């Protein structure tokens, strides 16, 4: 019986493989396959689908995270959305006489939140989830169809935090409104589009020194691994320390302390959301979710060792499915009010929401404010360095970059990235960028725009299945991020570590990307170090060239003067003879 069943499974396996091969062969030779150059890039349809799936699963967290961060800005919600309160102290609005009801001041936007403002925030958060989904979907489709590269786009992490907390401020406590900030992102995207259209962005990319370009891939790998090791978007192995900044973490939630962040627009701890995920007081390495994540890490690692197709997907799906079981110590839905709300939303499976307030919410009337232009320029230079560095590193990781530092489809890639920023701002979200999680799909074998189209298709499905995708826990996403970081470190072998003029800028670029939590800061520091270390050589070469050129000019002038004098003398002599 067992032998018969084993033979049956083998037969089904062979039929599956044969059927997959036929589908791949048919698509590769079709007009679609030729357009995406599947045979030329040595890939196939099913491999691209697996790559797109892996990429999407590793970046699906952006759906909930981006909306949560941007909603902290308050979005389009204002004091006008707050419900009336009773002017008599200690009396609720329900028990208050009508003539005693008044419109509250700005304090209604801060904890304890006014019911009307809280409802507006919830609507805005749902708007922003849809805006994130649609902008990511359109960006992926543009990148896949026109650039034919396996790169996925979504609102960038870092830029969204800068938008929400530095530009607009917590619940609008900054000097720039959400509407004006959106307009700034829109204008920045248009400028970015013009720069890309005239080819300046590609030239800027080539101007980045070689050791910085090469080390950027390894730096991004470290950045990914750093994210994967944290609690909010990873396995929680490392956490905050008041004395050493970072230390070992992974303690159960009841042993974590809440820490409230501050920024330059907020000076009161009471108006900032406290984070309970970063400071462990005791019981380190005893978090059950850490050990579940490590099992997922081992599953993916073993599959990579054995060259199993879809390694990343298997690890993510295993950890996610186990985490969906309620009543366990690793559940994503704990027995708490928040856990119950999350589980109730998860049980919906399908949920469709239409954008109500954030789409097209531009306001240009405050552009005379100098702070608006500071924000606009900041968005521009971060996008120029951050996304350009990411694009080049992903292309290099996929093996597309040639000896000249160029890659096929780079013009359309830069244009697609810029166009996605314009689309995203029109829907109400912060700048859209190429995601470094694209490297996960590239590792799975993605080499064409079909990978990006698959990611875009998943984002389309996310419009309807957001409850399921929002329930992928961070400890399921952490392991593949760490392992992608491992694979991207091979770029360091292309650096000449014996040449300090190359090694120092490369190391600074790599180390500062994770430590500053910014790709652009790493690039700026690396370029700065490269310029300073080569400045003396450049000055010496310029001086030598100027001295040599000046010497040649003087020699030529002397020779010309001598020749003229000789000619005059010969003429005089000739005349005298005659």
XYZ file of C-alpha atoms in Angstrom:
578
model
C 0.000 0.000 0.000
C 2.748 2.387 1.011
C 4.728 1.506 -2.119
C 1.697 2.182 -4.300
C 1.102 5.571 -2.645
C 4.759 6.469 -3.027
C 4.623 5.576 -6.703
C 1.457 7.625 -7.090
C 3.110 10.689 -5.570
C 6.165 10.246 -7.797
C 3.923 10.016 -10.839
C 2.082 13.182 -9.832
C 5.412 14.890 -9.232
C 6.675 13.965 -12.705
C 3.434 15.165 -14.298
C 3.688 18.433 -12.392
C 7.283 18.980 -13.505
C 6.459 18.087 -17.109
C 3.431 20.378 -17.102
C 5.474 23.213 -15.627
C 8.174 22.730 -18.260
C 5.605 22.855 -21.072
C 4.044 26.046 -19.703
C 7.445 27.680 -19.309
C 8.535 26.672 -22.803
C 5.313 27.920 -24.377
C 5.409 31.281 -22.584
C 9.135 31.820 -23.195
C 8.660 31.379 -26.942
C 5.509 33.484 -27.097
C 5.354 37.184 -27.914
C 5.153 37.938 -24.189
C 8.225 35.839 -23.444
C 10.205 37.527 -26.208
C 9.167 40.980 -24.995
C 10.410 40.232 -21.476
C 13.528 38.455 -22.854
C 12.992 35.359 -20.727
C 15.278 33.090 -22.738
C 17.965 35.761 -23.059
C 18.008 36.239 -19.286
C 17.861 32.492 -18.633
C 14.645 32.507 -16.651
C 11.128 31.137 -16.986
C 7.576 32.068 -16.072
C 7.189 29.916 -12.948
C 10.520 31.123 -11.602
C 9.377 34.722 -12.071
C 6.113 33.955 -10.260
C 8.014 32.461 -7.319
C 10.326 35.478 -7.271
C 7.412 37.911 -7.297
C 5.698 35.980 -4.514
C 8.818 36.024 -2.346
C 9.318 39.749 -2.912
C 5.718 40.548 -2.061
C 5.695 38.460 1.104
C 8.825 40.190 2.405
C 7.438 43.676 1.724
C 3.757 43.103 2.556
C 4.392 44.642 5.974
C 4.430 48.051 4.257
C 0.641 47.909 3.907
C 0.068 48.259 7.623
C 3.298 50.017 8.607
C 3.135 52.866 6.079
C -0.515 53.595 6.827
C 0.186 53.586 10.563
C 3.135 55.981 10.253
C 1.385 58.419 7.917
C -1.793 58.332 10.022
C 0.297 59.649 12.927
C 0.538 62.898 10.969
C -3.228 63.242 11.298
C -3.706 63.258 7.534
C -6.491 65.583 6.479
C -8.057 65.503 9.955
C -8.271 68.873 11.708
C -9.851 70.432 14.769
C -13.025 70.781 12.702
C -13.413 66.992 12.873
C -13.493 67.022 16.664
C -16.912 66.659 18.245
C -18.192 69.383 20.536
C -17.341 69.187 24.231
C -19.025 70.567 27.306
C -17.623 73.798 28.698
C -18.593 72.671 32.217
C -15.672 70.726 33.754
C -16.421 67.078 34.530
C -19.605 66.945 32.438
C -19.669 64.769 29.311
C -21.013 66.067 26.022
C -23.959 63.647 26.305
C -25.080 65.115 29.636
C -24.275 68.706 28.727
C -26.866 71.361 27.927
C -26.852 72.459 24.295
C -25.860 76.042 25.085
C -22.829 74.749 27.000
C -21.420 72.741 24.057
C -18.358 74.357 22.476
C -15.900 73.513 19.734
C -12.665 72.290 21.363
C -9.219 73.661 20.648
C -6.126 71.952 19.269
C -5.911 69.803 22.403
C -8.642 67.561 20.961
C -6.054 66.096 18.554
C -3.880 64.687 21.329
C -4.419 61.924 23.911
C -6.986 61.426 25.216
C -8.308 61.741 21.678
C -11.601 63.409 20.927
C -14.086 60.775 19.593
C -14.686 62.710 16.383
C -10.977 63.114 15.705
C -10.354 59.442 16.497
C -12.992 58.389 13.962
C -11.412 60.666 11.365
C -8.013 59.072 12.030
C -9.472 55.600 11.502
C -10.971 56.638 8.153
C -7.667 58.238 7.181
C -5.750 55.085 8.113
C -7.957 53.018 5.822
C -7.535 55.602 3.064
C -3.776 55.354 3.449
C -3.813 51.552 3.271
C -5.598 51.785 -0.081
C -3.274 54.602 -1.213
C -0.269 52.436 -0.320
C -1.692 49.457 -2.198
C -2.660 51.368 -5.352
C 0.537 53.435 -5.598
C 2.650 50.296 -5.093
C 0.611 48.372 -7.663
C 0.915 51.097 -10.321
C 4.628 51.575 -9.608
C 5.304 47.835 -10.002
C 3.313 47.653 -13.234
C 5.194 50.625 -14.721
C 8.563 49.180 -13.700
C 7.724 45.717 -15.031
C 6.268 46.750 -18.384
C 8.598 49.589 -19.366
C 11.890 48.855 -17.579
C 11.606 45.030 -17.643
C 13.389 44.740 -14.306
C 12.473 42.555 -11.280
C 12.121 45.550 -8.970
C 9.145 46.278 -6.720
C 8.083 49.727 -5.563
C 6.180 51.009 -2.526
C 6.217 54.068 -0.245
C 9.717 54.149 1.183
C 10.498 53.558 4.836
C 12.369 56.524 6.257
C 10.801 58.987 3.848
C 7.396 58.228 5.355
C 8.704 58.812 8.892
C 10.325 62.092 7.825
C 7.046 63.110 6.165
C 4.911 62.245 9.195
C 7.040 63.268 12.169
C 9.429 65.960 10.895
C 7.462 67.746 8.171
C 3.808 67.490 9.277
C 4.380 66.547 12.912
C 2.419 64.237 15.178
C -1.276 64.907 14.495
C -0.379 68.053 12.575
C 1.754 69.632 15.311
C 4.374 70.828 12.804
C 4.518 74.018 10.747
C 3.457 72.373 7.475
C 0.043 70.857 6.874
C -0.484 67.370 5.464
C -1.983 68.880 2.306
C 1.004 71.170 1.738
C 3.459 68.337 2.421
C 1.669 66.230 -0.209
C 1.998 69.099 -2.682
C 5.735 69.282 -1.911
C 6.111 65.558 -2.637
C 4.141 66.007 -5.875
C 6.391 68.873 -7.041
C 9.479 66.901 -6.018
C 8.247 63.956 -8.071
C 7.725 66.185 -11.117
C 11.258 67.613 -10.773
C 12.569 64.084 -10.345
C 10.723 63.055 -13.512
C 12.330 65.887 -15.507
C 15.788 64.999 -14.180
C 15.261 61.371 -15.197
C 13.778 62.301 -18.595
C 16.874 64.293 -19.590
C 19.160 61.481 -18.467
C 20.749 63.459 -15.651
C 19.921 60.801 -13.086
C 21.852 58.123 -14.955
C 24.810 60.503 -15.192
C 24.572 61.195 -11.475
C 24.581 57.462 -10.816
C 27.758 57.033 -12.883
C 29.401 59.901 -10.979
C 29.191 57.906 -7.752
C 32.731 56.547 -7.143
C 33.232 52.864 -7.898
C 34.072 51.729 -4.323
C 30.939 53.491 -3.056
C 28.766 51.915 -5.771
C 30.148 48.451 -5.104
C 29.964 48.661 -1.322
C 26.425 50.081 -1.439
C 25.094 46.604 -2.231
C 26.780 45.160 0.858
C 25.642 48.143 2.918
C 22.050 47.587 1.860
C 22.480 43.930 2.792
C 23.586 44.943 6.288
C 20.665 47.376 6.442
C 18.229 44.585 5.539
C 19.744 42.243 8.105
C 19.572 44.997 10.730
C 15.870 45.485 10.001
C 15.306 41.730 10.142
C 16.954 41.496 13.564
C 14.734 44.157 15.148
C 11.355 43.674 16.786
C 9.053 45.953 14.804
C 9.917 44.433 11.429
C 11.952 41.370 12.307
C 12.656 38.586 14.771
C 13.386 40.853 17.759
C 16.875 39.540 18.534
C 18.312 43.012 19.130
C 16.796 45.936 20.993
C 17.441 49.287 22.612
C 19.869 49.835 25.472
C 20.082 53.157 27.359
C 23.832 52.672 27.871
C 25.103 50.937 24.722
C 22.304 51.914 22.297
C 21.877 48.292 21.151
C 21.905 45.013 23.026
C 20.449 41.526 23.071
C 16.657 41.566 23.377
C 13.946 39.007 22.498
C 12.083 39.143 25.790
C 8.335 38.483 26.231
C 6.115 41.562 25.955
C 5.415 41.727 29.709
C 9.124 42.387 30.330
C 9.394 45.278 27.862
C 9.401 48.930 28.889
C 7.577 51.603 26.954
C 9.732 54.337 25.474
C 8.201 57.483 23.977
C 10.154 59.112 21.114
C 10.534 62.852 20.630
C 11.150 65.003 17.574
C 11.641 68.690 16.859
C 7.911 69.321 16.490
C 6.882 67.678 19.737
C 8.058 68.553 23.213
C 5.517 66.711 25.332
C 5.753 62.997 26.020
C 1.987 62.845 26.329
C 1.392 63.569 22.644
C 3.673 60.876 21.278
C 2.770 57.227 20.786
C 4.823 55.060 23.123
C 6.733 52.105 21.727
C 6.798 48.962 23.824
C 8.917 46.893 21.448
C 12.473 48.080 21.951
C 13.593 47.995 25.608
C 13.891 44.684 27.471
C 14.127 44.854 31.263
C 14.829 41.134 31.769
C 14.196 37.604 30.414
C 16.220 38.180 27.261
C 16.187 35.436 24.611
C 12.984 34.017 26.129
C 10.512 35.319 23.568
C 8.654 32.379 21.966
C 8.306 34.262 18.673
C 12.103 34.513 18.416
C 12.469 30.742 18.511
C 9.682 30.291 15.980
C 11.462 32.803 13.741
C 14.729 30.888 14.129
C 12.941 27.724 12.978
C 11.821 29.648 9.902
C 15.413 30.863 9.486
C 16.695 27.279 9.534
C 14.019 26.150 7.065
C 14.997 28.857 4.577
C 18.730 28.276 5.140
C 18.434 24.535 4.586
C 16.336 25.075 1.458
C 18.955 27.508 0.124
C 21.720 24.992 0.813
C 19.787 22.345 -1.141
C 18.829 24.879 -3.871
C 15.120 24.333 -3.218
C 12.952 26.629 -5.320
C 10.799 29.009 -3.301
C 12.960 28.778 -0.180
C 11.936 32.199 1.129
C 8.235 31.503 0.609
C 8.324 28.226 2.546
C 9.903 29.881 5.564
C 7.511 32.829 5.572
C 4.428 30.668 5.117
C 5.430 28.206 7.864
C 5.974 30.908 10.477
C 2.843 32.811 9.405
C 0.508 29.809 9.553
C 1.768 28.813 13.005
C 1.351 32.411 14.196
C -2.293 32.474 13.092
C -3.248 29.834 15.677
C -4.895 31.538 18.658
C -4.270 30.433 22.212
C -0.544 29.805 21.720
C 2.466 31.737 22.993
C 3.462 32.651 19.433
C 0.078 33.786 18.153
C -0.258 37.033 16.246
C -3.691 37.458 17.866
C -3.186 37.506 21.662
C -6.066 37.541 24.136
C -6.266 41.307 24.461
C -8.529 44.057 23.109
C -6.011 44.822 20.374
C -5.600 41.128 19.586
C -9.364 40.668 19.405
C -9.715 43.634 17.039
C -6.931 42.291 14.832
C -8.496 38.836 14.778
C -11.941 40.231 13.967
C -10.425 42.120 11.036
C -8.478 39.007 10.000
C -11.695 36.941 9.937
C -13.203 39.286 7.367
C -10.697 37.907 4.823
C -12.137 40.266 2.187
C -12.466 43.996 2.789
C -12.816 46.744 0.159
C -12.422 50.414 1.047
C -12.594 53.478 -1.226
C -10.330 56.485 -0.612
C -12.392 59.295 0.905
C -10.059 62.159 1.796
C -6.378 61.707 0.917
C -6.512 61.464 -2.891
C -5.616 64.776 -4.560
C -5.478 66.568 -1.215
C -2.907 69.113 -2.439
C -2.509 72.628 -1.096
C -0.036 75.040 -2.710
C -1.050 78.151 -0.770
C 1.729 77.818 1.840
C 4.592 77.452 -0.655
C 5.871 80.880 0.382
C 6.882 79.240 3.632
C 10.611 78.519 3.488
C 10.177 75.306 5.465
C 8.131 73.865 2.599
C 11.074 74.294 0.238
C 13.460 72.822 2.792
C 11.239 69.738 2.956
C 10.946 69.601 -0.844
C 14.718 69.786 -1.368
C 15.247 67.169 1.357
C 12.811 64.796 -0.328
C 14.588 65.416 -3.644
C 18.145 64.751 -2.532
C 17.145 61.723 -0.451
C 15.321 60.256 -3.450
C 18.229 61.047 -5.761
C 20.784 59.302 -3.571
C 18.650 56.685 -1.846
C 16.682 55.314 -4.778
C 19.534 55.714 -7.250
C 21.808 53.740 -4.952
C 19.137 51.099 -4.383
C 18.386 50.750 -8.097
C 22.050 50.334 -8.964
C 22.655 47.863 -6.140
C 19.646 45.726 -7.073
C 20.733 45.736 -10.731
C 24.224 44.682 -9.699
C 22.832 41.944 -7.450
C 20.887 40.617 -10.449
C 24.020 40.709 -12.609
C 22.814 43.424 -14.992
C 25.534 46.050 -14.442
C 28.304 46.162 -17.056
C 31.902 47.386 -16.768
C 30.778 50.963 -17.445
C 28.426 50.906 -14.461
C 25.323 50.854 -16.657
C 22.514 48.321 -16.940
C 19.836 47.548 -19.487
C 16.618 49.424 -18.888
C 18.130 51.983 -16.511
C 16.526 54.976 -18.275
C 13.043 53.477 -18.013
C 13.771 52.344 -14.452
C 14.628 55.882 -13.380
C 11.550 57.215 -15.189
C 9.312 54.567 -13.601
C 10.597 55.377 -10.134
C 9.937 59.106 -10.617
C 6.480 58.516 -12.103
C 5.563 56.365 -9.098
C 6.343 59.290 -6.766
C 3.888 61.497 -8.674
C 1.220 58.774 -8.552
C 1.767 58.113 -4.845
C 1.513 61.769 -3.853
C -1.674 62.099 -5.906
C -3.199 59.312 -3.810
C -2.030 60.752 -0.507
C 1.156 58.908 0.401
C 4.817 59.811 0.899
C 7.470 59.223 -1.829
C 7.376 55.819 -3.547
C 10.716 54.110 -4.117
C 12.308 50.852 -5.221
C 12.279 48.493 -2.243
C 15.454 46.762 -1.162
C 13.266 43.711 -0.455
C 13.340 43.250 -4.250
C 16.593 41.426 -3.586
C 14.566 38.556 -2.108
C 12.878 37.949 -5.458
C 16.155 38.368 -7.314
C 17.621 35.660 -5.085
C 14.680 33.433 -6.028
C 15.664 33.829 -9.690
C 13.666 36.880 -10.791
C 15.350 38.511 -13.780
C 12.599 40.227 -15.775
C 9.724 42.638 -15.379
C 7.386 39.675 -14.906
C 8.550 39.560 -11.280
C 7.463 43.181 -10.815
C 4.144 42.445 -12.535
C 3.522 39.518 -10.176
C 4.183 41.799 -7.201
C 1.811 44.357 -8.719
C -0.823 41.646 -9.139
C -0.490 40.712 -5.466
C -0.947 44.355 -4.536
C -4.105 44.331 -6.647
C -5.347 41.325 -4.677
C -4.402 43.174 -1.504
C -7.156 45.648 -2.297
C -9.533 42.823 -1.406
C -7.471 40.616 0.948
C -5.821 43.217 3.139
C -7.001 41.437 6.351
C -4.906 38.368 5.485
C -1.833 40.247 4.304
C -1.879 42.598 7.276
C -1.683 39.499 9.501
C 1.782 38.410 8.320
C 3.818 38.846 11.536
C 7.177 40.646 11.553
C 8.945 37.547 12.901
C 7.946 35.759 9.685
C 9.476 38.489 7.520
C 12.682 38.841 9.555
C 14.444 35.577 8.554
C 14.368 36.184 4.777
C 15.599 39.758 5.289
C 18.588 38.493 7.274
C 19.428 35.834 4.690
C 19.147 38.285 1.813
C 21.634 40.424 3.727
C 23.950 37.416 3.888
C 23.762 36.930 0.130
C 24.309 40.603 -0.675
C 27.556 40.688 1.302
C 29.404 38.974 -1.540
C 29.819 42.430 -3.100
C 32.710 43.098 -0.689
C 34.886 40.703 -2.707
C 34.977 43.290 -5.511
C 36.643 45.849 -3.238
C 40.438 46.175 -3.109
C 40.896 46.123 0.663
C 44.666 46.627 0.325
C 44.085 50.068 -1.202
C 43.041 52.342 1.665
C 41.751 54.981 -0.745
C 39.184 52.424 -1.877
C 38.714 50.479 1.351
C 37.939 53.438 3.640
C 35.080 54.952 1.556
C 33.685 51.462 0.956
C 33.677 50.596 4.661
C 32.149 53.938 5.684
C 29.392 53.479 3.100
C 28.600 49.981 4.340
C 28.683 50.611 8.063
C 26.703 53.857 8.106
C 23.723 52.556 6.137
C 22.448 50.333 8.966
C 23.739 52.508 11.812
C 22.079 55.700 10.529
C 19.075 53.767 9.227
C 19.500 55.534 5.906
C 20.913 54.490 2.553
C 21.396 58.121 1.518
C 23.487 58.989 4.603
C 25.779 56.058 3.864
C 26.215 57.195 0.265
C 26.877 60.806 1.291
C 29.491 59.755 3.845
C 31.164 57.357 1.409
C 31.320 59.934 -1.373
C 32.631 62.538 1.080
C 35.371 60.194 2.300
C 36.327 59.335 -1.285
C 36.616 63.025 -2.225
C 38.698 63.905 0.851
C 41.083 60.967 0.416
C 41.630 61.774 -3.261
C 41.671 65.565 -2.883
C 45.474 65.824 -2.496
C 46.067 63.664 -5.574
C 43.600 65.702 -7.609
C 45.120 69.007 -6.470
C 48.619 67.734 -7.231
C 47.552 66.497 -10.657
C 45.804 69.790 -11.409
C 48.876 71.752 -10.298
C 51.180 69.561 -12.393
C 48.936 69.942 -15.426
C 48.706 73.715 -14.979
C 52.485 73.987 -14.523
C 53.172 71.830 -17.587
C 50.647 73.732 -19.697
C 52.104 77.062 -18.575
C 55.622 75.842 -19.399
C 54.524 74.798 -22.899
C 52.903 78.187 -23.507
C 56.041 80.012 -22.383
C 58.226 77.781 -24.558
C 56.001 78.390 -27.560
C 56.028 82.161 -26.971
C 59.827 82.197 -26.677
C 60.192 80.097 -29.813
C 57.807 82.349 -31.743
C 59.650 85.493 -30.610
C 63.017 84.039 -31.628
C 61.690 82.956 -35.014
C 60.270 86.429 -35.688
C 63.535 88.129 -34.783
C 65.505 85.770 -37.024
C 63.140 86.407 -39.926
C 63.471 90.175 -39.579
C 67.240 89.916 -39.461
C 67.318 87.794 -42.620
C 65.080 90.283 -44.431
C 67.327 93.189 -43.497
C 70.384 91.245 -44.609
C 68.715 90.358 -47.909
C 67.775 93.965 -48.585
C 71.304 95.133 -47.855
C 72.772 92.557 -50.211
C 70.404 93.526 -52.954
